[in-house]
């Protein structure tokens, strides 16, 4: 961020020190056969730290870089986590997706920092959203969210998240002319955005992927709040009350008419069904308890044998091997990266809405994963951004990080040209 007191060298040193300490912990407490087994992971992690720092310093001059280093710190922490589940090794696939996330972060930053340019592409954003919806309906198979191309699986619904957040930001960036519909004054932009949200809700419901539905609802909710709180706009208490009542009614109806498997998760007693619907959550809670504050040691856990240990219940797997304190530290780093845009004043109301939408998506997604693993809410099966395994999720998260960076980045300042003062002519005495 601008004038944060941390130099490139200082940020690089912090990142290298953190990853070095984690690699040392693997050396002292890890489950491996020979010291040489640690070499690929060590070279990959520290090498990426150095190379990315050099790239940022020499080839990508900018006034804000704290977000980049926090993202690098978090991604290589996740590489270390994923490479130790069940035994110390090197997760090449996850490492490659992390590099791709770093690249997509810069792409997202460059594409979204100019709100006027994004605003001019609003129709294209709706077209992209429509194409993604059609791809889910036509290419994923019967009521599925995945497109399988050989060994590669793609989840188009993940790519819908940044597109929808940008649609929210472009639709709320300015005050629009309102028309009276029934007893309310609404704008055309808000009606179109609401229609898009309803279509997404219907699609998620039809595909039985209700776990991702709260993330879209959070982004849409933030857009409504920004609409109501727009500067110099009339704040209607009646509108707020009606929206709150409608929201509560929709939640109640959704719970009442949810599919059977959702009803089972809402009412299941996991300890009485340890080999049935409560199997994953029981194993996840036991792993957290056995890990304690400092964990069993990298690669010394057993939760890796449970399905989705590196994705949907990754928080429990980290707690088991690394301890609750390290897992909490990783979550705090992720939350700090999301809070960075709140430090600097956003560049426009577009960026304000965009930042809130991105943060809402990430926090809800992270909360669903952690609280589901801890049995505080029904198990949803969503991933933690940047930490869980997954190509589509990692690419989307990288792009969203770039949007956060674009929102908190100050306007690039140009050197002010000093106007030379013209010398005064001496007036000859009469």
XYZ file of C-alpha atoms in Angstrom:
430
model
C 0.000 0.000 0.000
C 1.129 3.558 -0.452
C 3.654 4.725 2.191
C 3.298 1.580 4.327
C 6.832 1.795 5.690
C 7.796 -1.633 4.334
C 10.306 -1.896 1.520
C 10.464 -4.636 -1.095
C 13.417 -6.073 0.758
C 11.598 -6.025 4.086
C 8.522 -7.784 2.664
C 10.696 -10.383 0.928
C 12.588 -11.057 4.165
C 9.358 -11.605 6.114
C 8.045 -14.029 3.493
C 11.325 -15.974 3.324
C 11.615 -16.115 7.107
C 8.071 -17.452 7.541
C 8.477 -20.174 4.939
C 11.953 -21.010 6.240
C 10.578 -21.578 9.748
C 7.864 -23.876 8.372
C 10.416 -25.874 6.360
C 12.578 -26.152 9.478
C 9.553 -27.487 11.383
C 9.178 -30.163 8.705
C 12.864 -31.057 9.084
C 12.551 -31.416 12.860
C 9.050 -32.923 13.210
C 8.050 -34.156 9.757
C 7.321 -37.684 8.574
C 9.883 -38.409 5.825
C 12.400 -41.127 5.003
C 15.473 -39.098 4.058
C 16.515 -35.463 4.220
C 16.711 -35.442 0.419
C 12.936 -35.803 0.341
C 12.648 -32.194 1.531
C 14.791 -30.767 -1.256
C 12.111 -30.404 -4.021
C 9.668 -28.654 -1.679
C 12.360 -26.372 -0.242
C 13.704 -25.325 -3.645
C 10.198 -24.766 -5.043
C 8.947 -22.646 -2.148
C 12.020 -20.485 -1.567
C 12.672 -20.235 -5.300
C 9.178 -18.902 -5.958
C 9.601 -16.388 -3.119
C 12.796 -14.996 -4.639
C 11.709 -15.063 -8.284
C 8.328 -13.430 -7.639
C 9.951 -10.726 -5.500
C 12.403 -9.945 -8.299
C 9.593 -9.832 -10.858
C 7.625 -7.391 -8.716
C 10.692 -5.206 -8.136
C 12.145 -5.029 -11.637
C 9.396 -5.710 -14.150
C 6.182 -4.570 -12.493
C 6.681 -1.155 -11.003
C 3.729 -0.091 -8.871
C 2.888 1.938 -5.813
C 1.131 -0.897 -3.987
C 2.709 -4.286 -3.346
C 1.666 -5.386 0.153
C -1.210 -7.465 -1.249
C 1.191 -9.245 -3.607
C 3.510 -10.309 -0.815
C 0.653 -11.398 1.441
C -0.740 -13.497 -1.389
C 2.699 -15.019 -2.025
C 3.059 -15.728 1.693
C -0.331 -17.446 1.860
C 0.058 -19.472 -1.337
C 3.421 -20.973 -0.409
C 2.081 -21.763 3.067
C -0.683 -23.721 1.357
C 1.905 -25.483 -0.839
C 3.724 -26.584 2.315
C 0.453 -27.763 3.873
C -0.684 -29.702 0.813
C 2.753 -31.307 0.362
C 2.726 -32.792 3.875
C -0.680 -34.457 4.101
C -0.020 -38.135 4.782
C 3.749 -37.801 4.442
C 6.225 -35.162 3.352
C 6.556 -34.797 -0.422
C 5.897 -32.156 -3.041
C 2.421 -31.388 -4.421
C 3.321 -30.420 -7.981
C -0.291 -29.918 -9.060
C -1.079 -27.537 -6.211
C 2.191 -25.678 -6.766
C 1.295 -25.139 -10.438
C -2.182 -23.830 -9.571
C -0.635 -21.435 -7.023
C 1.645 -19.986 -9.721
C -1.409 -19.637 -11.953
C -3.213 -17.810 -9.125
C -0.328 -15.321 -8.871
C -0.569 -14.659 -12.608
C -4.359 -14.296 -12.475
C -3.973 -11.833 -9.609
C -2.046 -9.469 -11.888
C -4.582 -10.043 -14.695
C -7.473 -9.220 -12.363
C -5.667 -6.098 -11.153
C -5.002 -4.780 -14.661
C -8.544 -5.490 -15.876
C -10.442 -3.947 -12.964
C -8.396 -0.932 -11.836
C -10.061 1.348 -14.414
C -13.719 1.462 -13.410
C -14.721 3.454 -16.486
C -13.355 0.751 -18.787
C -15.123 -2.011 -16.823
C -18.347 -0.004 -16.894
C -18.167 0.160 -20.693
C -17.920 -3.663 -20.822
C -21.045 -4.360 -18.745
C -22.889 -5.998 -21.656
C -19.907 -8.277 -22.234
C -20.005 -9.272 -18.549
C -23.643 -10.311 -18.893
C -22.748 -12.271 -22.029
C -19.933 -14.063 -20.177
C -22.315 -14.882 -17.338
C -24.822 -16.269 -19.841
C -22.161 -18.394 -21.545
C -21.067 -19.853 -18.200
C -24.670 -20.684 -17.286
C -25.243 -22.350 -20.648
C -22.021 -24.342 -20.302
C -23.294 -25.709 -16.979
C -26.646 -26.655 -18.493
C -25.273 -28.185 -21.694
C -21.800 -29.544 -20.948
C -21.752 -30.742 -17.342
C -24.148 -33.635 -17.673
C -27.294 -34.309 -15.712
C -27.668 -31.780 -12.873
C -23.937 -31.390 -12.311
C -21.608 -28.398 -11.866
C -18.478 -30.022 -13.329
C -17.183 -30.293 -16.887
C -14.902 -33.324 -17.265
C -12.319 -33.173 -20.051
C -10.216 -36.310 -19.666
C -8.329 -36.068 -16.359
C -9.207 -32.366 -16.010
C -12.340 -31.206 -14.190
C -13.600 -27.631 -14.544
C -16.258 -25.974 -12.404
C -17.785 -23.057 -14.376
C -19.780 -21.879 -11.353
C -16.493 -20.771 -9.742
C -15.797 -18.443 -12.670
C -19.246 -16.923 -12.222
C -18.228 -15.399 -8.870
C -15.883 -12.624 -10.113
C -18.186 -11.929 -13.050
C -21.172 -11.484 -10.755
C -19.194 -9.270 -8.353
C -18.194 -7.036 -11.278
C -21.820 -6.875 -12.422
C -22.802 -5.763 -8.924
C -20.122 -3.075 -8.953
C -20.993 -1.769 -12.412
C -24.698 -1.678 -11.589
C -24.254 0.262 -8.337
C -21.412 2.649 -9.250
C -23.697 5.601 -9.882
C -27.162 6.828 -9.035
C -29.754 5.846 -11.648
C -33.120 7.195 -12.605
C -35.804 5.308 -10.723
C -39.237 4.239 -11.834
C -42.181 3.383 -9.629
C -43.077 -0.323 -9.643
C -46.084 -1.073 -7.439
C -45.232 0.854 -4.242
C -41.461 1.139 -4.693
C -39.066 3.204 -6.750
C -36.479 0.994 -8.402
C -33.857 1.470 -11.097
C -33.545 -0.548 -14.277
C -29.983 -1.558 -13.402
C -31.053 -2.991 -10.044
C -33.895 -4.952 -11.654
C -31.552 -6.513 -14.227
C -29.026 -7.410 -11.524
C -31.774 -8.957 -9.399
C -32.950 -11.022 -12.371
C -29.389 -12.291 -12.894
C -29.184 -13.263 -9.224
C -32.506 -15.123 -9.402
C -31.239 -17.080 -12.426
C -28.057 -18.026 -10.533
C -30.103 -19.143 -7.517
C -32.308 -21.281 -9.752
C -29.268 -22.808 -11.439
C -27.548 -23.638 -8.138
C -30.772 -25.170 -6.810
C -31.332 -27.236 -9.942
C -27.745 -28.507 -9.890
C -27.983 -29.319 -6.167
C -24.955 -27.165 -5.371
C -26.457 -25.210 -2.496
C -23.097 -24.881 -0.757
C -21.997 -22.144 -3.172
C -25.320 -20.318 -3.036
C -24.476 -18.252 0.109
C -21.433 -16.751 -1.643
C -23.572 -15.288 -4.448
C -26.181 -14.183 -1.923
C -23.475 -12.377 0.088
C -22.224 -10.504 -2.994
C -25.777 -9.527 -3.960
C -26.541 -8.457 -0.384
C -23.497 -6.170 -0.331
C -24.637 -4.670 -3.633
C -28.058 -3.905 -2.142
C -26.462 -2.262 0.883
C -24.282 -0.111 -1.386
C -27.380 0.776 -3.400
C -29.255 1.896 -0.297
C -26.262 3.786 1.114
C -25.296 5.551 -2.080
C -24.086 9.126 -1.362
C -26.827 11.749 -1.601
C -29.446 9.034 -2.155
C -32.707 8.985 -0.230
C -32.631 6.342 2.476
C -36.013 4.620 2.583
C -36.782 2.820 5.831
C -39.754 1.156 4.164
C -37.500 -0.361 1.516
C -35.077 -1.682 4.126
C -37.892 -3.266 6.150
C -39.461 -4.897 3.098
C -36.113 -6.272 1.884
C -35.340 -7.669 5.350
C -38.744 -9.357 5.604
C -38.456 -10.804 2.099
C -34.943 -12.072 2.844
C -36.054 -13.785 6.045
C -39.046 -15.325 4.269
C -36.849 -16.662 1.455
C -34.436 -18.236 3.946
C -37.315 -19.894 5.786
C -38.792 -21.219 2.531
C -35.392 -22.470 1.391
C -34.930 -24.437 4.604
C -38.497 -25.750 4.489
C -38.359 -26.975 0.879
C -34.657 -27.890 0.704
C -33.755 -31.224 -0.957
C -33.717 -34.376 1.131
C -29.935 -34.550 1.508
C -29.905 -30.978 2.844
C -32.650 -31.800 5.341
C -30.584 -34.772 6.530
C -27.535 -32.564 7.108
C -29.637 -30.060 9.049
C -31.001 -32.690 11.436
C -28.242 -35.312 11.564
C -26.682 -36.320 14.890
C -23.136 -36.968 13.715
C -22.079 -39.001 16.755
C -24.972 -41.416 16.278
C -24.160 -41.727 12.570
C -20.366 -41.871 12.662
C -20.313 -44.338 9.775
C -23.059 -42.567 7.831
C -23.926 -38.908 7.224
C -21.758 -37.781 10.115
C -18.609 -39.633 9.075
C -16.593 -36.688 7.697
C -17.503 -34.259 10.461
C -16.750 -36.802 13.196
C -13.338 -37.525 11.709
C -12.698 -33.799 11.260
C -13.554 -33.002 14.902
C -11.471 -35.898 16.188
C -8.517 -34.702 14.084
C -8.773 -31.156 15.476
C -8.864 -32.519 19.032
C -5.903 -34.855 18.481
C -3.853 -32.114 16.855
C -4.167 -29.771 19.807
C -2.297 -26.465 19.711
C 0.895 -27.685 18.036
C -0.200 -30.700 15.976
C 1.131 -34.215 15.551
C 3.776 -33.088 13.086
C 3.821 -32.503 9.300
C 2.835 -35.721 7.543
C 2.012 -37.527 10.800
C -1.768 -37.262 10.608
C -4.391 -39.795 9.541
C -7.220 -37.573 8.293
C -5.708 -37.605 4.790
C -7.385 -41.000 4.327
C -10.835 -39.364 4.562
C -12.456 -38.082 1.358
C -11.980 -34.320 0.696
C -9.306 -33.995 3.391
C -7.361 -31.552 1.199
C -10.397 -29.560 0.038
C -13.652 -29.491 2.012
C -12.205 -30.332 5.461
C -8.690 -28.990 4.901
C -8.894 -26.851 8.048
C -9.184 -29.991 10.181
C -6.299 -31.648 8.334
C -4.061 -28.648 9.009
C -5.095 -28.615 12.671
C -4.224 -32.292 13.030
C -0.729 -32.072 11.531
C 0.329 -28.483 12.272
C -1.839 -27.576 15.247
C -4.669 -25.140 15.837
C -2.307 -22.156 16.254
C -0.764 -22.570 12.789
C -4.176 -23.120 11.197
C -5.449 -19.975 12.904
C -2.384 -18.039 11.703
C -3.090 -19.028 8.092
C -6.691 -17.841 8.437
C -5.534 -14.548 9.978
C -3.196 -13.957 7.021
C -6.088 -14.549 4.630
C -8.336 -12.176 6.577
C -5.597 -9.526 6.730
C -5.250 -9.666 2.960
C -8.989 -9.098 2.648
C -8.909 -6.187 5.105
C -6.064 -4.369 3.340
C -8.419 -2.565 0.912
C -10.147 -0.980 3.900
C -6.962 0.865 4.889
C -6.628 3.047 1.809
C -9.568 5.040 0.554
C -11.172 3.237 -2.437
C -10.631 4.912 -5.775
C -14.345 5.070 -6.647
C -17.760 3.877 -5.532
C -17.338 1.104 -8.102
C -14.257 -0.120 -6.248
C -16.051 0.165 -2.908
C -18.815 -2.153 -4.104
C -16.295 -4.459 -5.766
C -14.187 -4.740 -2.607
C -17.216 -5.512 -0.441
C -18.411 -8.140 -2.910
C -15.045 -9.891 -3.086
C -14.567 -9.835 0.689
C -18.114 -11.139 1.221
C -17.534 -14.033 -1.190
C -14.235 -15.023 0.442
C -15.386 -14.663 4.052
C -18.595 -16.625 3.494
C -16.727 -19.337 1.616
C -14.056 -19.557 4.318
C -16.655 -19.534 7.104
C -18.737 -22.303 5.531
C -15.671 -24.540 5.281
C -14.349 -23.937 8.801
C -17.687 -23.932 10.616
C -18.793 -27.006 8.669
C -15.616 -28.867 9.632
C -16.178 -27.904 13.280
C -19.857 -29.012 13.128
C -21.109 -25.512 13.962
C -23.192 -25.522 10.770
C -24.251 -28.306 8.384
C -21.466 -29.590 6.155
C -21.493 -27.640 2.853
C -18.473 -28.900 0.944
C -16.946 -25.569 -0.147
C -13.239 -24.756 -0.172
C -11.068 -22.222 1.678
C -9.642 -19.695 -0.818
C -5.921 -20.242 -1.606
C -5.553 -23.075 0.915
C -7.738 -25.900 -0.380
C -6.759 -28.005 -3.360
C -8.579 -27.188 -6.596
C -7.802 -25.642 -9.975
C -11.033 -23.748 -10.675
C -11.215 -22.429 -7.116
C -7.560 -21.349 -7.135
C -7.857 -19.529 -10.476
C -10.990 -17.721 -9.314
C -9.437 -16.799 -5.975
C -6.366 -15.398 -7.732
C -8.510 -13.182 -9.948
C -10.524 -12.032 -6.923
C -7.262 -11.132 -5.151
C -6.362 -8.969 -8.135
C -9.715 -7.205 -7.804
C -8.962 -6.517 -4.140
C -5.594 -5.109 -5.108
C -7.181 -2.891 -7.765
C -9.670 -1.554 -5.244
C -7.104 -0.562 -2.613
C -4.451 0.644 -5.033
C -4.106 4.421 -4.963
C -4.272 6.418 -8.145
C -0.933 6.334 -9.877
C 0.609 9.712 -9.300
C 2.392 11.579 -12.034
C 5.193 13.953 -11.366
C 3.866 17.450 -11.343
C 5.411 19.576 -14.008
C 6.790 22.713 -12.490
C 5.909 25.725 -14.519
C 8.821 28.015 -14.998
C 8.178 31.536 -13.907
C 8.763 34.034 -16.643
C 11.178 36.764 -15.626
C 9.544 40.125 -15.172
C 10.539 42.803 -17.575
C 11.921 45.895 -16.041
C 9.966 48.959 -16.958
C 12.222 51.789 -17.957
C 11.893 54.824 -15.814
C 10.219 57.669 -17.584
